[in-house]
Short mmCIF file of C-alpha atoms and ligand atoms in Angstrom, two decimals:
data_model
loop_
_atom_site.label_atom_id
_atom_site.label_comp_id
_atom_site.label_asym_id
_atom_site.label_seq_id
_atom_site.Cartn_x
_atom_site.Cartn_y
_atom_site.Cartn_z
CA MET A 1 -14.45 83.57 131.06
CA ASN A 2 -16.55 82.83 127.96
CA LYS A 3 -19.88 84.57 128.49
CA THR A 4 -20.85 84.85 124.83
CA ILE A 5 -20.19 81.91 122.53
CA MET A 6 -20.83 81.39 118.83
CA ILE A 7 -21.14 77.87 117.39
CA THR A 8 -21.38 77.29 113.65
CA GLY A 9 -23.52 74.36 112.49
CA ALA A 10 -25.32 74.42 115.85
CA ASN A 11 -28.65 72.95 114.75
CA ALA A 12 -27.51 69.31 114.66
CA GLY A 13 -24.95 66.77 115.79
CA ILE A 14 -21.94 67.83 117.83
CA GLY A 15 -22.62 71.57 117.41
CA LYS A 16 -26.08 71.33 118.97
CA GLU A 17 -24.89 69.08 121.79
CA THR A 18 -22.02 71.51 122.49
CA ALA A 19 -24.59 74.32 122.76
CA ARG A 20 -26.61 72.22 125.23
CA GLN A 21 -23.59 71.48 127.44
CA LEU A 22 -22.38 75.08 127.40
CA ALA A 23 -25.84 76.40 128.30
CA LEU A 24 -25.73 74.29 131.46
CA LYS A 25 -22.73 76.30 132.64
CA LYS A 26 -23.88 79.20 134.81
CA THR A 27 -21.16 81.43 133.38
CA THR A 28 -22.58 81.21 129.84
CA GLU A 29 -24.79 84.23 129.15
CA LYS A 30 -25.43 83.99 125.41
CA ILE A 31 -25.01 81.37 122.69
CA TYR A 32 -25.22 82.35 119.04
CA LEU A 33 -26.53 79.41 117.02
CA ALA A 34 -24.87 80.12 113.66
CA CYS A 35 -26.87 78.06 111.17
CA ARG A 36 -27.62 78.20 107.46
CA ASN A 37 -31.26 77.11 107.63
CA GLU A 38 -33.64 79.28 109.64
CA GLY A 39 -36.30 76.60 110.02
CA LYS A 40 -33.84 74.01 111.37
CA ALA A 41 -32.28 76.65 113.63
CA GLU A 42 -35.67 77.58 115.14
CA ILE A 43 -36.43 73.92 115.90
CA ALA A 44 -32.99 73.45 117.51
CA LYS A 45 -33.37 76.66 119.56
CA LYS A 46 -36.74 75.56 120.96
CA ASP A 47 -35.40 72.10 121.79
CA LEU A 48 -32.29 73.56 123.47
CA GLU A 49 -34.44 75.95 125.53
CA GLU A 50 -36.61 73.05 126.68
CA LYS A 51 -33.65 70.80 127.49
CA THR A 52 -31.64 73.41 129.39
CA GLY A 53 -34.37 75.63 130.82
CA ARG A 54 -32.44 78.67 129.60
CA SER A 55 -33.40 81.37 127.08
CA ILE A 56 -29.92 82.43 126.08
CA PHE A 57 -29.90 81.24 122.45
CA GLU A 58 -29.88 83.65 119.53
CA ILE A 59 -30.00 82.54 115.90
CA VAL A 60 -27.52 83.99 113.44
CA ILE A 61 -27.99 82.96 109.83
CA ILE A 62 -24.62 81.95 108.37
CA ASP A 63 -23.88 79.69 105.44
CA VAL A 64 -20.18 79.07 105.93
CA SER A 65 -19.76 78.06 102.29
CA LYS A 66 -20.74 81.63 101.26
CA PRO A 67 -18.35 84.44 102.30
CA GLU A 68 -21.02 87.13 101.73
CA SER A 69 -23.35 85.38 104.17
CA VAL A 70 -20.54 85.27 106.75
CA LYS A 71 -19.65 88.95 106.28
CA ASN A 72 -23.29 89.97 106.57
CA ALA A 73 -23.68 88.02 109.81
CA VAL A 74 -20.60 89.64 111.37
CA ARG A 75 -21.80 93.12 110.33
CA ASN A 76 -25.13 92.52 112.08
CA LEU A 77 -23.78 90.82 115.20
CA ASN A 78 -25.03 92.59 118.34
CA ASP A 79 -22.35 91.52 120.83
CA PRO A 80 -18.73 90.45 120.42
CA VAL A 81 -18.05 86.76 120.99
CA ASP A 82 -15.71 85.55 123.71
CA ALA A 83 -15.45 82.08 122.19
CA LEU A 84 -15.99 80.90 118.62
CA ILE A 85 -16.50 77.21 117.86
CA MET A 86 -16.03 76.49 114.14
CA ASN A 87 -17.96 73.26 114.06
CA ALA A 88 -19.90 73.40 110.76
CA GLY A 89 -18.47 70.97 108.27
CA GLY A 90 -18.54 67.44 107.09
CA MET A 91 -18.46 65.76 103.71
CA GLY A 92 -19.43 68.81 101.62
CA GLY A 93 -22.93 67.87 100.48
CA LYS A 94 -23.96 65.68 97.53
CA ASN A 95 -21.29 67.12 95.20
CA PRO A 96 -18.25 67.80 97.40
CA GLU A 97 -15.95 68.26 94.38
CA LYS A 98 -18.13 70.97 92.78
CA LEU A 99 -16.58 74.44 92.61
CA THR A 100 -18.23 77.38 94.34
CA PRO A 101 -18.13 80.91 92.79
CA ASP A 102 -15.00 81.51 94.93
CA GLY A 103 -13.17 78.74 93.07
CA VAL A 104 -12.90 76.18 95.88
CA THR A 105 -14.65 72.84 96.15
CA ALA A 106 -17.83 72.57 98.20
CA LEU A 107 -15.83 70.40 100.63
CA THR A 108 -13.30 73.21 101.18
CA ALA A 109 -15.96 75.92 101.30
CA THR A 110 -17.92 74.15 104.04
CA ASN A 111 -15.05 73.02 106.23
CA LEU A 112 -12.63 75.88 105.80
CA LEU A 113 -13.15 78.91 103.56
CA GLY A 114 -16.15 80.38 105.41
CA HIS A 115 -14.48 79.90 108.77
CA VAL A 116 -11.38 81.75 107.59
CA VAL A 117 -13.61 84.63 106.45
CA LEU A 118 -15.49 84.49 109.76
CA VAL A 119 -12.31 84.75 111.85
CA ASP A 120 -10.84 87.51 109.64
CA GLU A 121 -14.06 89.54 109.77
CA LEU A 122 -14.57 89.09 113.52
CA ILE A 123 -11.01 90.20 114.23
CA MET A 124 -11.31 93.20 111.89
CA ALA A 125 -14.53 94.25 113.65
CA ASP A 126 -12.94 93.61 117.09
CA LYS A 127 -15.69 91.09 117.81
CA LEU A 128 -13.55 88.07 118.81
CA LYS A 129 -12.24 88.32 122.35
CA ASN A 130 -10.79 85.14 123.88
CA VAL A 131 -10.66 81.89 121.96
CA ALA A 132 -11.37 80.31 118.57
CA LEU A 133 -11.68 76.54 118.19
CA PHE A 134 -11.59 74.75 114.83
CA ALA A 135 -13.32 71.36 114.55
CA SER A 136 -10.56 69.29 113.07
CA SER A 137 -10.40 65.52 112.73
CA GLU A 138 -7.98 62.66 113.28
CA ALA A 139 -8.22 62.38 109.48
CA ALA A 140 -5.92 65.45 109.40
CA ARG A 141 -3.02 63.23 110.52
CA GLY A 142 -4.32 59.95 109.09
CA VAL A 143 -5.90 56.93 110.77
CA LYS A 144 -4.29 53.77 109.39
CA LYS A 145 -6.81 51.47 111.05
CA MET A 146 -9.65 53.25 109.19
CA GLY A 147 -7.87 53.38 105.82
CA MET A 148 -7.35 57.15 106.10
CA LYS A 149 -3.94 58.09 104.75
CA GLN A 150 -1.71 60.68 106.38
CA PRO A 151 -2.16 63.79 104.17
CA ASP A 152 0.69 63.70 101.67
CA PHE A 153 1.46 67.06 100.13
CA GLY A 154 4.97 66.61 98.85
CA THR A 155 6.38 69.89 100.13
CA SER A 156 3.15 71.41 101.55
CA SER A 157 3.78 74.49 99.40
CA THR A 158 1.20 77.23 98.92
CA ASP A 159 0.53 75.98 95.36
CA GLU A 160 -0.02 72.42 96.58
CA PHE A 161 -2.50 73.59 99.21
CA ALA A 162 -4.30 75.73 96.63
CA ARG A 163 -4.62 72.70 94.31
CA VAL A 164 -6.15 70.70 97.17
CA PHE A 165 -8.56 73.53 98.01
CA ASP A 166 -9.74 73.91 94.39
CA GLY A 167 -9.70 70.15 93.76
CA SER A 168 -7.35 70.37 90.76
CA ALA A 169 -4.86 68.06 92.55
CA PHE A 170 -7.32 65.18 92.16
CA GLY A 171 -9.06 65.40 88.80
CA LYS A 172 -11.42 62.46 88.47
CA ASP A 173 -9.85 60.70 91.49
CA PHE A 174 -11.65 62.92 94.01
CA ASP A 175 -12.18 60.69 97.04
CA ALA A 176 -14.16 62.86 99.49
CA MET A 177 -13.02 60.89 102.55
CA GLN A 178 -9.31 61.37 101.78
CA VAL A 179 -9.68 64.97 100.59
CA TYR A 180 -11.64 65.77 103.78
CA GLY A 181 -8.54 64.82 105.80
CA MET A 182 -6.34 67.07 103.66
CA ILE A 183 -8.69 70.03 104.12
CA LYS A 184 -8.84 69.52 107.88
CA TYR A 185 -5.02 69.34 107.80
CA GLY A 186 -4.91 72.69 105.94
CA GLY A 187 -7.41 74.20 108.39
CA THR A 188 -5.45 72.98 111.38
CA LEU A 189 -2.24 74.51 110.02
CA TRP A 190 -4.10 77.79 109.32
CA MET A 191 -5.17 77.86 113.00
CA SER A 192 -1.55 77.46 114.13
CA HIS A 193 -0.59 80.31 111.79
CA MET A 194 -3.31 82.45 113.41
CA ALA A 195 -1.98 81.59 116.88
CA ARG A 196 1.50 82.81 115.93
CA THR A 197 0.23 86.05 114.40
CA ASN A 198 -2.45 86.95 117.00
CA SER A 199 -1.16 86.50 120.52
CA ALA A 200 -4.20 88.15 122.15
CA ILE A 201 -6.55 85.35 121.10
CA LYS A 202 -6.19 81.61 121.71
CA PHE A 203 -6.48 79.48 118.56
CA ILE A 204 -6.78 75.73 118.97
CA SER A 205 -7.92 72.81 116.83
CA VAL A 206 -9.74 69.93 118.48
CA SER A 207 -11.18 66.76 117.00
CA PRO A 208 -14.42 65.55 118.55
CA GLY A 209 -13.18 62.01 117.83
CA GLY A 210 -15.26 59.22 116.33
CA THR A 211 -18.69 60.43 117.40
CA ARG A 212 -21.91 58.48 116.93
CA GLY A 213 -25.39 59.94 116.51
CA THR A 214 -24.60 62.78 114.11
CA GLU A 215 -25.59 63.41 110.50
CA VAL A 216 -22.05 63.67 109.12
CA MET A 217 -22.35 60.55 106.92
CA ASN A 218 -25.67 61.60 105.31
CA ASP A 219 -24.09 63.04 102.18
CA LEU A 220 -21.83 60.12 101.32
CA PRO A 221 -22.71 58.15 98.17
CA PHE A 222 -25.29 55.38 98.78
CA PHE A 223 -22.91 52.43 99.33
CA LYS A 224 -20.48 54.33 101.57
CA ARG A 225 -23.39 55.85 103.51
CA ILE A 226 -24.85 52.41 104.29
CA MET A 227 -21.39 51.14 105.20
CA PHE A 228 -20.42 54.03 107.50
CA LYS A 229 -23.74 55.31 108.87
CA TYR A 230 -25.57 52.07 109.57
CA ILE A 231 -22.79 49.48 109.92
CA GLY A 232 -19.44 51.18 110.54
CA MET A 233 -20.33 53.98 112.98
CA PRO A 234 -22.99 52.26 115.16
CA ILE A 235 -21.73 48.64 115.08
CA LEU A 236 -18.14 48.11 113.93
CA MET A 237 -16.50 51.24 115.34
CA PRO A 238 -17.80 50.74 118.93
CA LEU A 239 -16.69 47.10 118.73
CA MET A 240 -13.23 48.26 117.65
CA GLY A 241 -13.24 50.93 120.40
CA MET A 242 -13.20 53.62 117.68
CA SER A 243 -16.27 55.71 118.55
CA HIS A 244 -17.94 57.34 121.51
CA LYS A 245 -21.30 58.92 122.23
CA LEU A 246 -22.38 62.39 121.13
CA SER A 247 -21.97 63.95 124.58
CA THR A 248 -18.33 62.75 124.74
CA GLY A 249 -17.49 64.25 121.33
CA ALA A 250 -19.11 67.59 122.25
CA LYS A 251 -17.39 67.67 125.65
CA ARG A 252 -14.05 67.86 123.83
CA PHE A 253 -15.16 71.22 122.37
CA VAL A 254 -16.52 72.44 125.72
CA ASP A 255 -13.21 71.57 127.39
CA GLY A 256 -11.28 72.98 124.43
CA ILE A 257 -12.58 76.52 124.97
CA SER A 258 -12.62 76.34 128.77
CA ASN A 259 -9.56 74.42 129.96
CA GLU A 260 -6.38 76.45 130.39
CA LYS A 261 -4.18 73.38 129.78
CA PHE A 262 -4.87 73.58 126.03
CA ILE A 263 -2.19 75.72 124.44
CA SER A 264 -2.74 78.20 121.60
CA GLY A 265 -1.55 76.94 118.21
CA LYS A 266 -1.88 73.24 119.04
CA PHE A 267 -4.10 70.51 117.67
CA TYR A 268 -5.61 68.11 120.22
CA ALA A 269 -7.13 64.76 119.23
CA SER A 270 -6.95 61.06 120.07
CA LYS A 271 -3.76 59.01 120.42
CA THR A 272 -2.17 57.25 117.40
CA ASN A 273 -4.61 54.96 115.60
CA LYS A 274 -7.40 55.89 118.05
CA LEU A 275 -10.55 57.96 117.66
CA THR A 276 -11.56 58.01 121.33
CA GLY A 277 -9.99 58.42 124.75
CA ALA A 278 -7.56 61.06 125.96
CA LEU A 279 -6.78 64.20 123.95
CA VAL A 280 -3.10 64.53 123.04
CA ASP A 281 -0.99 67.05 121.15
CA GLN A 282 -1.05 65.78 117.54
CA ASN A 283 2.40 67.15 116.78
CA GLU A 284 3.74 64.08 118.59
CA ILE A 285 2.07 61.96 115.89
CA PHE A 286 2.52 64.15 112.79
CA SER A 287 5.40 66.63 113.03
CA ASN A 288 4.29 68.50 109.86
CA LEU A 289 1.74 70.20 112.10
CA SER A 290 4.37 72.31 113.83
CA ASN A 291 6.15 73.34 110.62
CA GLU A 292 5.74 77.12 110.53
CA ASN A 293 6.30 77.31 106.75
CA TYR A 294 3.50 74.81 106.17
CA GLN A 295 1.26 76.79 108.53
CA ASP A 296 1.92 80.01 106.59
CA ASN A 297 1.49 78.23 103.24
CA ALA A 298 -1.90 76.82 104.21
CA SER A 299 -3.04 80.28 105.32
CA ASP A 300 -1.72 81.98 102.15
CA ALA A 301 -3.34 79.33 99.94
CA ILE A 302 -6.83 79.66 101.41
CA HIS A 303 -6.57 83.47 101.29
CA ARG A 304 -5.99 83.25 97.51
CA PHE A 305 -9.68 82.40 97.25
CA ILE A 306 -10.95 85.23 99.44
CA ARG A 307 -11.88 88.41 97.63
CA GLY A 308 -11.87 91.91 99.13
N1 LIG B 1 -18.89 62.88 113.84
C1 LIG B 1 -17.63 62.56 113.82
O1 LIG B 1 -17.25 61.40 114.06
C2 LIG B 1 -16.58 63.60 113.53
C3 LIG B 1 -15.23 63.24 113.65
C4 LIG B 1 -14.24 64.20 113.43
C5 LIG B 1 -14.60 65.49 113.09
N2 LIG B 1 -15.92 65.83 112.96
C6 LIG B 1 -16.24 67.22 112.61
O2 LIG B 1 -17.11 67.76 113.60
C7 LIG B 1 -17.98 68.74 113.01
C8 LIG B 1 -19.42 68.40 113.33
O3 LIG B 1 -19.72 67.13 112.77
P1 LIG B 1 -21.08 66.34 113.04
O4 LIG B 1 -20.73 64.91 113.03
O5 LIG B 1 -21.81 66.92 114.19
O6 LIG B 1 -21.87 66.67 111.69
P2 LIG B 1 -23.42 66.89 111.39
O7 LIG B 1 -24.27 66.13 112.36
O8 LIG B 1 -23.59 66.61 109.93
O9 LIG B 1 -23.63 68.44 111.67
C9 LIG B 1 -23.02 69.39 110.85
C10 LIG B 1 -23.60 70.75 111.13
O10 LIG B 1 -22.93 71.66 110.24
C11 LIG B 1 -23.92 72.39 109.53
N3 LIG B 1 -23.44 72.82 108.22
C12 LIG B 1 -23.01 72.06 107.19
N4 LIG B 1 -22.69 72.86 106.15
C13 LIG B 1 -22.93 74.13 106.54
C14 LIG B 1 -22.80 75.40 105.93
N5 LIG B 1 -22.39 75.53 104.66
N6 LIG B 1 -23.12 76.51 106.65
C15 LIG B 1 -23.56 76.41 107.93
N7 LIG B 1 -23.73 75.25 108.56
C16 LIG B 1 -23.41 74.11 107.87
C17 LIG B 1 -25.09 71.42 109.40
O11 LIG B 1 -26.27 72.17 109.09
P3 LIG B 1 -27.48 71.55 108.19
O12 LIG B 1 -28.35 70.80 109.17
O13 LIG B 1 -28.11 72.75 107.62
O14 LIG B 1 -26.87 70.64 107.17
C18 LIG B 1 -25.10 70.84 110.80
O15 LIG B 1 -25.71 71.72 111.70
C19 LIG B 1 -17.66 68.74 111.51
O16 LIG B 1 -16.77 69.79 111.23
C20 LIG B 1 -16.98 67.39 111.29
O17 LIG B 1 -16.10 67.42 110.18
C21 LIG B 1 -16.92 64.92 113.17
#
């Protein structure tokens, strides 16, 4: 039973909607809204209280691109969390290729590095009890119909992952949409590594699927933003059967932490070439995902950038 739940990036989009749906479950006693911006978090908390009629939300300030911020939040956490939803992420801001002081790109820092620190710190402090869910994406196994290539890493070695995480694999050819898929691939493999090395906690990756009504496209360059946010996502993708509403995307996370049928170490997302519909084990589509060496390599590579 997940009485206390933490959601990163809970002030907007899928994270906020997940908080709303979980608050409507009687068994939920506390939801930590882990957000980087206090003002936005306060507005979201008030709105969630009004929409659900429950006062169970507590703000935790976490910027997942900054390991110190994550460590500080874990140190000051009042109660352990039964379920952690690592939802914060997206296209990495206006300069996704820019390096952070930890030596990874902003895209990696936002989608992966901070979440790895969060899980490590929670486990070390014995503050993670039941389940951790990583917001992955169908981009992690490629979506041909959308022009998203299957992540191609050659041998998926630790060095190759490290070069993806610090952006040196791309030089001037940094295409945030493609690199995003590679980072979600690395994160998904890291989760499977965690599942094999921590049997007491369930680790699963779930994609919310093509989900309309979020802010995820806001940071794309002007032309791509117009294409995806105002034409692709709301008009073309529904016509192609490639997107669903916000509540459907969030429900995948709610089910992910609640439903016993989801097995630790697996990645659940849409069927081949789909972004909606039933959740299926992605290993059936992309067998790299079950390669234990790749899982360990992805974990080792991201830990190269974590100090202390
Ligand atoms: N929407 C889709 O179709 C889709 C598909 C597949 C996967 N996903 C994944 O689902 C997750 C949620 O996406 P979304 O569409 O709901 O995006 P969104 O509307 O842009 O929401 C992202 C949330 O993450 C927060 N965030 C971003 N960087 C952060 C940081 N450094 N520290 C803390 N919080 C941070 C944002 O906070 P601010 O308001 O402060 O920016 C916001 O609350 C992401 O991981 C995304 O990659 C989305």
